[in-house]
Amino acid sequence: MVGVRGRYESWFLSARDAEPGRPPRALWIRHTRHAYEDADPGGGALWCTVFDPAAGGGPAAVKESAVRADARCGADGFRGEARARGRMAEWELAVAGGGAAELRHLRPGLLYRTPIPRTKLVAPVPDGVVSGHVVVDGVVVDVMSWRATVGHNWGREHAEKWVWLHAAGFPDAPEVWLELALARVRVAGALTPWIANGAVFLGGRRFRLGGVGHVPGVRVVAAAGRLEAIVPGRGIEVRVAADADLDQTVAFTYAGTVPGDDRTALHAGLASVRLGVRRPGRASAELATVAGGAYELGGRELDAGGVPLQPYPDP
């Protein structure tokens, strides 16, 4: 992305320690770069959020608007540190892919080469594990084989409204994972219906969800701390319900690539997820995880449900 005007790029890691019998914990690491149309050089930011309800209080979040030469992000791991407003965080995390091939959400694939959608996304590691450590304000969090996903986004403009949901760690089917991106975008000034892209891994197979050909069947009700969605795919339909405690949800500003085009994003690292899967000629599958999901809702003029906006600029 370096040298390209009016673009942003983001790598993120989302991981959970949500094994039954242990207090659930989660982390969300994000590295971003911006190349502005009216500024040189561009900027960047390093984000770290730890969700640990047993520790008391809300999520611990630190974000620094900086580009550090020693920071690292990618499919194999993340390293960095952030210092801002008297707080500090540092992280050293290694990711193992677990054999799951990269997920390219957009279908058809030519959408990665067209101007619309203006945000492109892939999951280099749709299902893996992460190990290492995170330190926030002197408190060390040892991360030992937490279930994780790595995402990579880039583009010229954030969607008008979006949902990102990842879920794994279903006790009755530990191998199952779900990765889902839902968005409404503006095309020629008009707002599209919800468009879904993603996949579910079930019974040893990866099933594609959504895509341009399945837009009419998508149904979405999304609000702070709550999601209900129906998403069809080829030979499959999933029904998803996610719930997240607003006290364990963090709100950040996502900067646009031009002034005044910012969005607000709500991110919950320990969402409960109920997943229903229907396939022709097969018995329906109903799965649930108490804290194995990450739920992000973003958009312009978003109702944050009372979740306070973090006091960090972007980038």
PDB file of C-alpha atoms in Angstrom:
ATOM      1  CA  MET A   1       0.000   0.000   0.000  1.00  0.00           C
ATOM      2  CA  VAL A   2       2.949   2.340   0.506  1.00  0.00           C
ATOM      3  CA  GLY A   3       2.789   5.281  -1.905  1.00  0.00           C
ATOM      4  CA  VAL A   4      -0.885   4.773  -2.798  1.00  0.00           C
ATOM      5  CA  ARG A   5      -3.036   7.773  -1.971  1.00  0.00           C
ATOM      6  CA  GLY A   6      -6.400   7.641  -0.218  1.00  0.00           C
ATOM      7  CA  ARG A   7      -6.148   4.090   1.052  1.00  0.00           C
ATOM      8  CA  TYR A   8      -6.067   2.241   4.339  1.00  0.00           C
ATOM      9  CA  GLU A   9      -4.800  -1.202   5.225  1.00  0.00           C
ATOM     10  CA  SER A  10      -5.394  -3.251   8.352  1.00  0.00           C
ATOM     11  CA  TRP A  11      -4.139  -6.534   9.768  1.00  0.00           C
ATOM     12  CA  PHE A  12      -5.851  -7.881  12.862  1.00  0.00           C
ATOM     13  CA  LEU A  13      -5.737 -10.817  15.226  1.00  0.00           C
ATOM     14  CA  SER A  14      -8.797 -11.954  17.161  1.00  0.00           C
ATOM     15  CA  ALA A  15      -8.398 -14.747  19.724  1.00  0.00           C
ATOM     16  CA  ARG A  16     -10.259 -16.315  22.610  1.00  0.00           C
ATOM     17  CA  ASP A  17      -9.575 -18.532  25.602  1.00  0.00           C
ATOM     18  CA  ALA A  18     -13.123 -19.778  26.027  1.00  0.00           C
ATOM     19  CA  GLU A  19     -12.657 -23.364  27.172  1.00  0.00           C
ATOM     20  CA  PRO A  20     -15.411 -24.599  29.520  1.00  0.00           C
ATOM     21  CA  GLY A  21     -14.443 -24.453  33.186  1.00  0.00           C
ATOM     22  CA  ARG A  22     -12.161 -21.426  32.800  1.00  0.00           C
ATOM     23  CA  PRO A  23     -13.053 -17.728  32.950  1.00  0.00           C
ATOM     24  CA  PRO A  24     -13.228 -16.575  29.327  1.00  0.00           C
ATOM     25  CA  ARG A  25     -10.691 -14.092  27.983  1.00  0.00           C
ATOM     26  CA  ALA A  26     -10.105 -12.594  24.560  1.00  0.00           C
ATOM     27  CA  LEU A  27      -7.791 -10.241  22.742  1.00  0.00           C
ATOM     28  CA  TRP A  28      -7.986  -8.063  19.659  1.00  0.00           C
ATOM     29  CA  ILE A  29      -4.805  -6.721  18.075  1.00  0.00           C
ATOM     30  CA  ARG A  30      -4.918  -4.366  15.098  1.00  0.00           C
ATOM     31  CA  HIS A  31      -2.174  -2.772  12.995  1.00  0.00           C
ATOM     32  CA  THR A  32      -3.313  -0.115  10.503  1.00  0.00           C
ATOM     33  CA  ARG A  33      -1.723   2.111   7.885  1.00  0.00           C
ATOM     34  CA  HIS A  34      -3.256   5.133   6.142  1.00  0.00           C
ATOM     35  CA  ALA A  35      -2.140   6.938   2.986  1.00  0.00           C
ATOM     36  CA  TYR A  36      -4.159  10.133   2.785  1.00  0.00           C
ATOM     37  CA  GLU A  37      -5.114  11.993  -0.353  1.00  0.00           C
ATOM     38  CA  ASP A  38      -4.190  15.362   1.178  1.00  0.00           C
ATOM     39  CA  ALA A  39      -1.247  14.507   3.439  1.00  0.00           C
ATOM     40  CA  ASP A  40       2.266  13.172   3.163  1.00  0.00           C
ATOM     41  CA  PRO A  41       3.441  11.064   4.808  1.00  0.00           C
ATOM     42  CA  GLY A  42       0.537   8.837   5.780  1.00  0.00           C
ATOM     43  CA  GLY A  43      -0.072   7.579   9.274  1.00  0.00           C
ATOM     44  CA  GLY A  44      -0.769   4.434  11.136  1.00  0.00           C
ATOM     45  CA  ALA A  45      -1.879   3.037  14.459  1.00  0.00           C
ATOM     46  CA  LEU A  46      -1.278   0.091  16.759  1.00  0.00           C
ATOM     47  CA  TRP A  47      -4.249  -1.177  18.766  1.00  0.00           C
ATOM     48  CA  CYS A  48      -4.482  -3.640  21.636  1.00  0.00           C
ATOM     49  CA  THR A  49      -7.630  -4.650  23.511  1.00  0.00           C
ATOM     50  CA  VAL A  50      -7.895  -7.363  26.169  1.00  0.00           C
ATOM     51  CA  PHE A  51     -11.279  -8.663  27.313  1.00  0.00           C
ATOM     52  CA  ASP A  52     -11.108 -10.246  30.777  1.00  0.00           C
ATOM     53  CA  PRO A  53     -14.404 -10.019  32.698  1.00  0.00           C
ATOM     54  CA  ALA A  54     -12.983 -11.889  35.695  1.00  0.00           C
ATOM     55  CA  ALA A  55     -10.462  -9.087  36.239  1.00  0.00           C
ATOM     56  CA  GLY A  56     -13.266  -6.604  36.836  1.00  0.00           C
ATOM     57  CA  GLY A  57     -14.117  -3.562  34.786  1.00  0.00           C
ATOM     58  CA  GLY A  58     -14.462  -3.287  31.048  1.00  0.00           C
ATOM     59  CA  PRO A  59     -12.028  -4.090  28.250  1.00  0.00           C
ATOM     60  CA  ALA A  60      -8.469  -2.793  28.624  1.00  0.00           C
ATOM     61  CA  ALA A  61      -7.695  -0.851  25.450  1.00  0.00           C
ATOM     62  CA  VAL A  62      -4.562   1.007  24.359  1.00  0.00           C
ATOM     63  CA  LYS A  63      -4.008   2.591  20.959  1.00  0.00           C
ATOM     64  CA  GLU A  64      -1.075   4.618  19.685  1.00  0.00           C
ATOM     65  CA  SER A  65      -1.126   6.641  16.492  1.00  0.00           C
ATOM     66  CA  ALA A  66       2.297   5.677  15.217  1.00  0.00           C
ATOM     67  CA  VAL A  67       4.129   3.575  12.680  1.00  0.00           C
ATOM     68  CA  ARG A  68       6.864   1.611  14.449  1.00  0.00           C
ATOM     69  CA  ALA A  69       9.663   0.078  12.422  1.00  0.00           C
ATOM     70  CA  ASP A  70       9.911  -2.923  14.756  1.00  0.00           C
ATOM     71  CA  ALA A  71       6.197  -3.791  14.655  1.00  0.00           C
ATOM     72  CA  ARG A  72       5.238  -6.965  12.817  1.00  0.00           C
ATOM     73  CA  CYS A  73       1.912  -8.297  11.593  1.00  0.00           C
ATOM     74  CA  GLY A  74       0.912 -11.130   9.310  1.00  0.00           C
ATOM     75  CA  ALA A  75      -0.369 -14.660   9.045  1.00  0.00           C
ATOM     76  CA  ASP A  76       2.421 -16.021  11.247  1.00  0.00           C
ATOM     77  CA  GLY A  77       2.238 -13.562  14.124  1.00  0.00           C
ATOM     78  CA  PHE A  78       2.034 -10.077  15.586  1.00  0.00           C
ATOM     79  CA  ARG A  79       4.545  -8.003  17.525  1.00  0.00           C
ATOM     80  CA  GLY A  80       4.213  -4.423  18.673  1.00  0.00           C
ATOM     81  CA  GLU A  81       3.660  -1.924  21.428  1.00  0.00           C
ATOM     82  CA  ALA A  82       1.396   1.050  22.017  1.00  0.00           C
ATOM     83  CA  ARG A  83       1.710   3.944  24.463  1.00  0.00           C
ATOM     84  CA  ALA A  84      -0.914   6.635  24.846  1.00  0.00           C
ATOM     85  CA  ARG A  85      -2.637   8.657  27.576  1.00  0.00           C
ATOM     86  CA  GLY A  86      -0.474   7.163  30.307  1.00  0.00           C
ATOM     87  CA  ARG A  87      -1.241   3.583  29.296  1.00  0.00           C
ATOM     88  CA  MET A  88       0.954   1.012  27.619  1.00  0.00           C
ATOM     89  CA  ALA A  89       0.603  -2.342  25.928  1.00  0.00           C
ATOM     90  CA  GLU A  90       3.025  -4.685  24.229  1.00  0.00           C
ATOM     91  CA  TRP A  91       2.524  -8.009  22.510  1.00  0.00           C
ATOM     92  CA  GLU A  92       4.535 -10.869  21.045  1.00  0.00           C
ATOM     93  CA  LEU A  93       2.284 -13.510  19.516  1.00  0.00           C
ATOM     94  CA  ALA A  94       2.898 -16.456  17.179  1.00  0.00           C
ATOM     95  CA  VAL A  95       0.083 -17.853  15.049  1.00  0.00           C
ATOM     96  CA  ALA A  96      -0.229 -21.430  13.800  1.00  0.00           C
ATOM     97  CA  GLY A  97      -2.656 -21.877  10.932  1.00  0.00           C
ATOM     98  CA  GLY A  98      -4.040 -25.256  11.896  1.00  0.00           C
ATOM     99  CA  GLY A  99      -4.259 -26.357   8.261  1.00  0.00           C
ATOM    100  CA  ALA A 100      -7.114 -24.045   7.272  1.00  0.00           C
ATOM    101  CA  ALA A 101      -6.460 -22.451   3.877  1.00  0.00           C
ATOM    102  CA  GLU A 102      -6.870 -18.712   3.376  1.00  0.00           C
ATOM    103  CA  LEU A 103     -10.448 -17.523   3.023  1.00  0.00           C
ATOM    104  CA  ARG A 104     -11.096 -14.935   0.321  1.00  0.00           C
ATOM    105  CA  HIS A 105     -14.504 -13.622   1.278  1.00  0.00           C
ATOM    106  CA  LEU A 106     -15.591 -11.831  -1.879  1.00  0.00           C
ATOM    107  CA  ARG A 107     -17.428 -13.789  -4.552  1.00  0.00           C
ATOM    108  CA  PRO A 108     -16.990 -13.701  -7.473  1.00  0.00           C
ATOM    109  CA  GLY A 109     -13.231 -13.305  -7.096  1.00  0.00           C
ATOM    110  CA  LEU A 110     -13.052 -10.571  -9.728  1.00  0.00           C
ATOM    111  CA  LEU A 111     -14.441  -8.209  -7.053  1.00  0.00           C
ATOM    112  CA  TYR A 112     -10.875  -7.990  -5.722  1.00  0.00           C
ATOM    113  CA  ARG A 113      -9.949  -6.211  -8.973  1.00  0.00           C
ATOM    114  CA  THR A 114     -12.961  -3.904  -9.338  1.00  0.00           C
ATOM    115  CA  PRO A 115     -13.508  -0.457  -7.737  1.00  0.00           C
ATOM    116  CA  ILE A 116     -16.535  -1.727  -5.786  1.00  0.00           C
ATOM    117  CA  PRO A 117     -16.638  -2.840  -3.059  1.00  0.00           C
ATOM    118  CA  ARG A 118     -14.204  -0.213  -1.856  1.00  0.00           C
ATOM    119  CA  THR A 119     -13.122  -2.460   1.020  1.00  0.00           C
ATOM    120  CA  LYS A 120     -11.460  -5.787   0.239  1.00  0.00           C
ATOM    121  CA  LEU A 121     -10.996  -8.469   2.871  1.00  0.00           C
ATOM    122  CA  VAL A 122      -9.408 -11.871   3.309  1.00  0.00           C
ATOM    123  CA  ALA A 123      -8.746 -14.146   6.276  1.00  0.00           C
ATOM    124  CA  PRO A 124      -5.194 -15.487   5.821  1.00  0.00           C
ATOM    125  CA  VAL A 125      -5.848 -17.686   8.875  1.00  0.00           C
ATOM    126  CA  PRO A 126      -9.584 -18.344   9.224  1.00  0.00           C
ATOM    127  CA  ASP A 127      -9.009 -20.846  12.022  1.00  0.00           C
ATOM    128  CA  GLY A 128      -5.794 -21.241  13.979  1.00  0.00           C
ATOM    129  CA  VAL A 129      -4.214 -20.961  17.394  1.00  0.00           C
ATOM    130  CA  VAL A 130      -2.060 -18.238  18.903  1.00  0.00           C
ATOM    131  CA  SER A 131       0.525 -18.362  21.688  1.00  0.00           C
ATOM    132  CA  GLY A 132       2.717 -15.757  23.325  1.00  0.00           C
ATOM    133  CA  HIS A 133       2.057 -12.900  25.708  1.00  0.00           C
ATOM    134  CA  VAL A 134       0.355  -9.533  25.991  1.00  0.00           C
ATOM    135  CA  VAL A 135       1.170  -6.932  28.649  1.00  0.00           C
ATOM    136  CA  VAL A 136      -1.272  -4.125  29.418  1.00  0.00           C
ATOM    137  CA  ASP A 137      -0.314  -1.560  32.051  1.00  0.00           C
ATOM    138  CA  GLY A 138       2.094  -4.043  33.612  1.00  0.00           C
ATOM    139  CA  VAL A 139      -0.394  -6.921  33.763  1.00  0.00           C
ATOM    140  CA  VAL A 140       0.882  -9.955  31.848  1.00  0.00           C
ATOM    141  CA  VAL A 141      -1.574 -12.131  29.938  1.00  0.00           C
ATOM    142  CA  ASP A 142      -0.067 -15.480  28.974  1.00  0.00           C
ATOM    143  CA  VAL A 143      -1.644 -16.685  25.756  1.00  0.00           C
ATOM    144  CA  MET A 144      -1.398 -20.453  25.372  1.00  0.00           C
ATOM    145  CA  SER A 145      -3.009 -21.981  22.275  1.00  0.00           C
ATOM    146  CA  TRP A 146      -6.000 -19.669  22.161  1.00  0.00           C
ATOM    147  CA  ARG A 147      -8.348 -20.224  19.213  1.00  0.00           C
ATOM    148  CA  ALA A 148      -7.679 -17.423  16.747  1.00  0.00           C
ATOM    149  CA  THR A 149      -8.254 -15.875  13.360  1.00  0.00           C
ATOM    150  CA  VAL A 150      -6.131 -13.419  11.361  1.00  0.00           C
ATOM    151  CA  GLY A 151      -7.762 -10.897   9.029  1.00  0.00           C
ATOM    152  CA  HIS A 152      -6.431  -8.517   6.375  1.00  0.00           C
ATOM    153  CA  ASN A 153      -8.499  -5.600   5.023  1.00  0.00           C
ATOM    154  CA  TRP A 154      -7.645  -2.778   2.643  1.00  0.00           C
ATOM    155  CA  GLY A 155      -9.404  -0.238   0.488  1.00  0.00           C
ATOM    156  CA  ARG A 156     -10.434   3.323  -0.238  1.00  0.00           C
ATOM    157  CA  GLU A 157     -13.546   3.606   1.923  1.00  0.00           C
ATOM    158  CA  HIS A 158     -15.195   1.814   4.814  1.00  0.00           C
ATOM    159  CA  ALA A 159     -18.652   0.379   4.215  1.00  0.00           C
ATOM    160  CA  GLU A 160     -21.611   2.515   5.185  1.00  0.00           C
ATOM    161  CA  LYS A 161     -22.504  -0.172   7.734  1.00  0.00           C
ATOM    162  CA  TRP A 162     -20.886  -3.519   8.413  1.00  0.00           C
ATOM    163  CA  VAL A 163     -20.859  -6.589  10.606  1.00  0.00           C
ATOM    164  CA  TRP A 164     -17.952  -8.947  11.129  1.00  0.00           C
ATOM    165  CA  LEU A 165     -18.541 -12.158  13.056  1.00  0.00           C
ATOM    166  CA  HIS A 166     -16.186 -14.997  13.826  1.00  0.00           C
ATOM    167  CA  ALA A 167     -17.130 -17.989  15.941  1.00  0.00           C
ATOM    168  CA  ALA A 168     -15.406 -21.220  16.951  1.00  0.00           C
ATOM    169  CA  GLY A 169     -15.105 -23.418  20.014  1.00  0.00           C
ATOM    170  CA  PHE A 170     -18.546 -25.014  19.823  1.00  0.00           C
ATOM    171  CA  PRO A 171     -18.442 -27.715  22.549  1.00  0.00           C
ATOM    172  CA  ASP A 172     -20.516 -30.197  20.540  1.00  0.00           C
ATOM    173  CA  ALA A 173     -18.437 -29.700  17.381  1.00  0.00           C
ATOM    174  CA  PRO A 174     -14.972 -28.311  18.216  1.00  0.00           C
ATOM    175  CA  GLU A 175     -13.814 -28.340  14.588  1.00  0.00           C
ATOM    176  CA  VAL A 176     -16.581 -26.006  13.388  1.00  0.00           C
ATOM    177  CA  TRP A 177     -15.816 -22.366  12.653  1.00  0.00           C
ATOM    178  CA  LEU A 178     -17.779 -19.513  11.115  1.00  0.00           C
ATOM    179  CA  GLU A 179     -16.415 -16.397   9.409  1.00  0.00           C
ATOM    180  CA  LEU A 180     -18.974 -13.895   8.187  1.00  0.00           C
ATOM    181  CA  ALA A 181     -18.790 -10.364   6.782  1.00  0.00           C
ATOM    182  CA  LEU A 182     -21.987  -8.401   6.159  1.00  0.00           C
ATOM    183  CA  ALA A 183     -22.054  -4.940   4.626  1.00  0.00           C
ATOM    184  CA  ARG A 184     -24.199  -2.210   3.152  1.00  0.00           C
ATOM    185  CA  VAL A 185     -22.377   0.080   0.743  1.00  0.00           C
ATOM    186  CA  ARG A 186     -23.249   3.087  -1.365  1.00  0.00           C
ATOM    187  CA  VAL A 187     -23.286   2.650  -5.136  1.00  0.00           C
ATOM    188  CA  ALA A 188     -24.076   5.742  -7.213  1.00  0.00           C
ATOM    189  CA  GLY A 189     -25.466   7.359  -4.052  1.00  0.00           C
ATOM    190  CA  ALA A 190     -27.890   4.518  -3.245  1.00  0.00           C
ATOM    191  CA  LEU A 191     -27.515   2.204  -0.255  1.00  0.00           C
ATOM    192  CA  THR A 192     -27.420  -1.477  -1.152  1.00  0.00           C
ATOM    193  CA  PRO A 193     -29.216  -4.216   0.772  1.00  0.00           C
ATOM    194  CA  TRP A 194     -27.112  -6.294   3.127  1.00  0.00           C
ATOM    195  CA  ILE A 195     -24.481  -8.256   1.200  1.00  0.00           C
ATOM    196  CA  ALA A 196     -22.967 -11.302   2.889  1.00  0.00           C
ATOM    197  CA  ASN A 197     -19.665 -13.080   2.280  1.00  0.00           C
ATOM    198  CA  GLY A 198     -17.929 -15.762   4.285  1.00  0.00           C
ATOM    199  CA  ALA A 199     -17.794 -19.460   5.047  1.00  0.00           C
ATOM    200  CA  VAL A 200     -18.643 -22.104   7.596  1.00  0.00           C
ATOM    201  CA  PHE A 201     -16.503 -25.191   8.193  1.00  0.00           C
ATOM    202  CA  LEU A 202     -18.693 -28.137   9.123  1.00  0.00           C
ATOM    203  CA  GLY A 203     -18.318 -31.905   8.856  1.00  0.00           C
ATOM    204  CA  GLY A 204     -14.875 -31.638   7.320  1.00  0.00           C
ATOM    205  CA  ARG A 205     -16.051 -29.312   4.521  1.00  0.00           C
ATOM    206  CA  ARG A 206     -15.884 -25.592   3.938  1.00  0.00           C
ATOM    207  CA  PHE A 207     -19.169 -24.142   2.681  1.00  0.00           C
ATOM    208  CA  ARG A 208     -19.201 -20.737   1.011  1.00  0.00           C
ATOM    209  CA  LEU A 209     -21.795 -18.302   2.320  1.00  0.00           C
ATOM    210  CA  GLY A 210     -23.368 -15.339   0.564  1.00  0.00           C
ATOM    211  CA  GLY A 211     -21.906 -13.733  -2.515  1.00  0.00           C
ATOM    212  CA  VAL A 212     -23.550 -11.539  -5.113  1.00  0.00           C
ATOM    213  CA  GLY A 213     -25.853 -14.338  -6.265  1.00  0.00           C
ATOM    214  CA  HIS A 214     -27.402 -14.784  -2.812  1.00  0.00           C
ATOM    215  CA  VAL A 215     -28.161 -11.166  -1.858  1.00  0.00           C
ATOM    216  CA  PRO A 216     -31.988 -11.559  -1.979  1.00  0.00           C
ATOM    217  CA  GLY A 217     -31.933 -14.287   0.688  1.00  0.00           C
ATOM    218  CA  VAL A 218     -29.858 -12.384   3.252  1.00  0.00           C
ATOM    219  CA  ARG A 219     -31.664 -11.103   6.343  1.00  0.00           C
ATOM    220  CA  VAL A 220     -29.890  -9.029   9.001  1.00  0.00           C
ATOM    221  CA  VAL A 221     -30.911  -7.325  12.234  1.00  0.00           C
ATOM    222  CA  ALA A 222     -27.819  -5.772  13.796  1.00  0.00           C
ATOM    223  CA  ALA A 223     -27.504  -3.532  16.840  1.00  0.00           C
ATOM    224  CA  ALA A 224     -25.062  -2.897  19.660  1.00  0.00           C
ATOM    225  CA  GLY A 225     -24.567  -6.213  21.433  1.00  0.00           C
ATOM    226  CA  ARG A 226     -26.998  -8.162  19.267  1.00  0.00           C
ATOM    227  CA  LEU A 227     -27.093  -9.777  15.830  1.00  0.00           C
ATOM    228  CA  GLU A 228     -29.583 -11.985  14.033  1.00  0.00           C
ATOM    229  CA  ALA A 229     -28.860 -13.053  10.474  1.00  0.00           C
ATOM    230  CA  ILE A 230     -29.931 -15.539   7.832  1.00  0.00           C
ATOM    231  CA  VAL A 231     -27.321 -16.173   5.157  1.00  0.00           C
ATOM    232  CA  PRO A 232     -27.759 -18.629   2.278  1.00  0.00           C
ATOM    233  CA  GLY A 233     -25.014 -20.272   0.281  1.00  0.00           C
ATOM    234  CA  ARG A 234     -24.759 -22.953  -2.358  1.00  0.00           C
ATOM    235  CA  GLY A 235     -26.607 -25.922  -0.885  1.00  0.00           C
ATOM    236  CA  ILE A 236     -26.646 -24.463   2.614  1.00  0.00           C
ATOM    237  CA  GLU A 237     -28.315 -21.855   4.800  1.00  0.00           C
ATOM    238  CA  VAL A 238     -27.096 -20.615   8.163  1.00  0.00           C
ATOM    239  CA  ARG A 239     -29.054 -18.804  10.840  1.00  0.00           C
ATOM    240  CA  VAL A 240     -26.920 -16.928  13.322  1.00  0.00           C
ATOM    241  CA  ALA A 241     -27.704 -15.165  16.584  1.00  0.00           C
ATOM    242  CA  ALA A 242     -24.967 -13.392  18.519  1.00  0.00           C
ATOM    243  CA  ASP A 243     -25.215 -11.618  21.852  1.00  0.00           C
ATOM    244  CA  ALA A 244     -22.522  -9.590  23.598  1.00  0.00           C
ATOM    245  CA  ASP A 245     -22.372  -7.875  26.971  1.00  0.00           C
ATOM    246  CA  LEU A 246     -22.097  -4.142  26.305  1.00  0.00           C
ATOM    247  CA  ASP A 247     -19.895  -3.846  29.403  1.00  0.00           C
ATOM    248  CA  GLN A 248     -17.407  -6.057  27.542  1.00  0.00           C
ATOM    249  CA  THR A 249     -17.653  -4.158  24.258  1.00  0.00           C
ATOM    250  CA  VAL A 250     -15.189  -1.505  23.118  1.00  0.00           C
ATOM    251  CA  ALA A 251     -15.910   1.425  20.770  1.00  0.00           C
ATOM    252  CA  PHE A 252     -13.312   3.016  18.505  1.00  0.00           C
ATOM    253  CA  THR A 253     -13.226   5.617  15.754  1.00  0.00           C
ATOM    254  CA  TYR A 254     -12.249   4.254  12.336  1.00  0.00           C
ATOM    255  CA  ALA A 255     -10.821   7.084  10.242  1.00  0.00           C
ATOM    256  CA  GLY A 256     -11.845   7.527   6.643  1.00  0.00           C
ATOM    257  CA  THR A 257      -9.342   8.251   3.902  1.00  0.00           C
ATOM    258  CA  VAL A 258     -10.725  11.786   3.535  1.00  0.00           C
ATOM    259  CA  PRO A 259     -11.611  14.226   6.352  1.00  0.00           C
ATOM    260  CA  GLY A 260     -15.111  13.851   7.801  1.00  0.00           C
ATOM    261  CA  ASP A 261     -15.636  10.295   6.573  1.00  0.00           C
ATOM    262  CA  ASP A 262     -15.049   8.536   9.906  1.00  0.00           C
ATOM    263  CA  ARG A 263     -16.987   5.552  11.207  1.00  0.00           C
ATOM    264  CA  THR A 264     -17.595   4.123  14.684  1.00  0.00           C
ATOM    265  CA  ALA A 265     -16.868   0.453  15.369  1.00  0.00           C
ATOM    266  CA  LEU A 266     -18.119  -1.614  18.307  1.00  0.00           C
ATOM    267  CA  HIS A 267     -16.078  -4.731  18.975  1.00  0.00           C
ATOM    268  CA  ALA A 268     -17.034  -7.483  21.425  1.00  0.00           C
ATOM    269  CA  GLY A 269     -14.433 -10.195  21.914  1.00  0.00           C
ATOM    270  CA  LEU A 270     -16.529 -12.666  23.949  1.00  0.00           C
ATOM    271  CA  ALA A 271     -19.876 -12.958  22.197  1.00  0.00           C
ATOM    272  CA  SER A 272     -22.202 -15.897  22.616  1.00  0.00           C
ATOM    273  CA  VAL A 273     -23.180 -17.382  19.265  1.00  0.00           C
ATOM    274  CA  ARG A 274     -25.992 -19.727  18.267  1.00  0.00           C
ATOM    275  CA  LEU A 275     -25.599 -21.302  14.850  1.00  0.00           C
ATOM    276  CA  GLY A 276     -28.239 -23.195  12.907  1.00  0.00           C
ATOM    277  CA  VAL A 277     -27.260 -24.975   9.697  1.00  0.00           C
ATOM    278  CA  ARG A 278     -29.705 -26.323   7.128  1.00  0.00           C
ATOM    279  CA  ARG A 279     -28.770 -28.431   4.101  1.00  0.00           C
ATOM    280  CA  PRO A 280     -31.152 -30.183   1.699  1.00  0.00           C
ATOM    281  CA  GLY A 281     -31.551 -33.841   2.564  1.00  0.00           C
ATOM    282  CA  ARG A 282     -29.620 -33.505   5.821  1.00  0.00           C
ATOM    283  CA  ALA A 283     -30.686 -33.143   9.420  1.00  0.00           C
ATOM    284  CA  SER A 284     -30.424 -29.593  10.722  1.00  0.00           C
ATOM    285  CA  ALA A 285     -27.471 -28.814  12.969  1.00  0.00           C
ATOM    286  CA  GLU A 286     -27.842 -26.525  15.982  1.00  0.00           C
ATOM    287  CA  LEU A 287     -24.687 -25.392  17.762  1.00  0.00           C
ATOM    288  CA  ALA A 288     -23.899 -22.850  20.463  1.00  0.00           C
ATOM    289  CA  THR A 289     -20.860 -21.341  22.136  1.00  0.00           C
ATOM    290  CA  VAL A 290     -21.098 -19.230  25.285  1.00  0.00           C
ATOM    291  CA  ALA A 291     -18.066 -17.017  24.650  1.00  0.00           C
ATOM    292  CA  GLY A 292     -16.436 -18.273  21.454  1.00  0.00           C
ATOM    293  CA  GLY A 293     -17.418 -15.417  19.176  1.00  0.00           C
ATOM    294  CA  ALA A 294     -16.133 -11.991  18.181  1.00  0.00           C
ATOM    295  CA  TYR A 295     -18.769  -9.537  16.982  1.00  0.00           C
ATOM    296  CA  GLU A 296     -18.009  -6.201  15.360  1.00  0.00           C
ATOM    297  CA  LEU A 297     -20.620  -3.686  14.239  1.00  0.00           C
ATOM    298  CA  GLY A 298     -19.529  -0.540  12.454  1.00  0.00           C
ATOM    299  CA  GLY A 299     -20.958   2.360  10.551  1.00  0.00           C
ATOM    300  CA  ARG A 300     -21.548   6.035  10.136  1.00  0.00           C
ATOM    301  CA  GLU A 301     -23.585   7.712  12.926  1.00  0.00           C
ATOM    302  CA  LEU A 302     -23.817   4.382  14.718  1.00  0.00           C
ATOM    303  CA  ASP A 303     -25.953   3.935  17.840  1.00  0.00           C
ATOM    304  CA  ALA A 304     -23.341   2.629  20.275  1.00  0.00           C
ATOM    305  CA  GLY A 305     -25.889   1.556  22.874  1.00  0.00           C
ATOM    306  CA  GLY A 306     -24.158   3.576  25.575  1.00  0.00           C
ATOM    307  CA  VAL A 307     -20.706   2.063  25.016  1.00  0.00           C
ATOM    308  CA  PRO A 308     -18.215   4.915  25.576  1.00  0.00           C
ATOM    309  CA  LEU A 309     -15.958   5.843  22.681  1.00  0.00           C
ATOM    310  CA  GLN A 310     -12.290   5.210  23.442  1.00  0.00           C
ATOM    311  CA  PRO A 311     -10.341   8.497  23.783  1.00  0.00           C
ATOM    312  CA  TYR A 312      -7.901   7.753  20.978  1.00  0.00           C
ATOM    313  CA  PRO A 313      -7.771   9.465  17.581  1.00  0.00           C
ATOM    314  CA  ASP A 314      -7.417   7.517  14.356  1.00  0.00           C
ATOM    315  CA  PRO A 315      -4.863   7.108  13.103  1.00  0.00           C
TER     316      PRO A 315
END
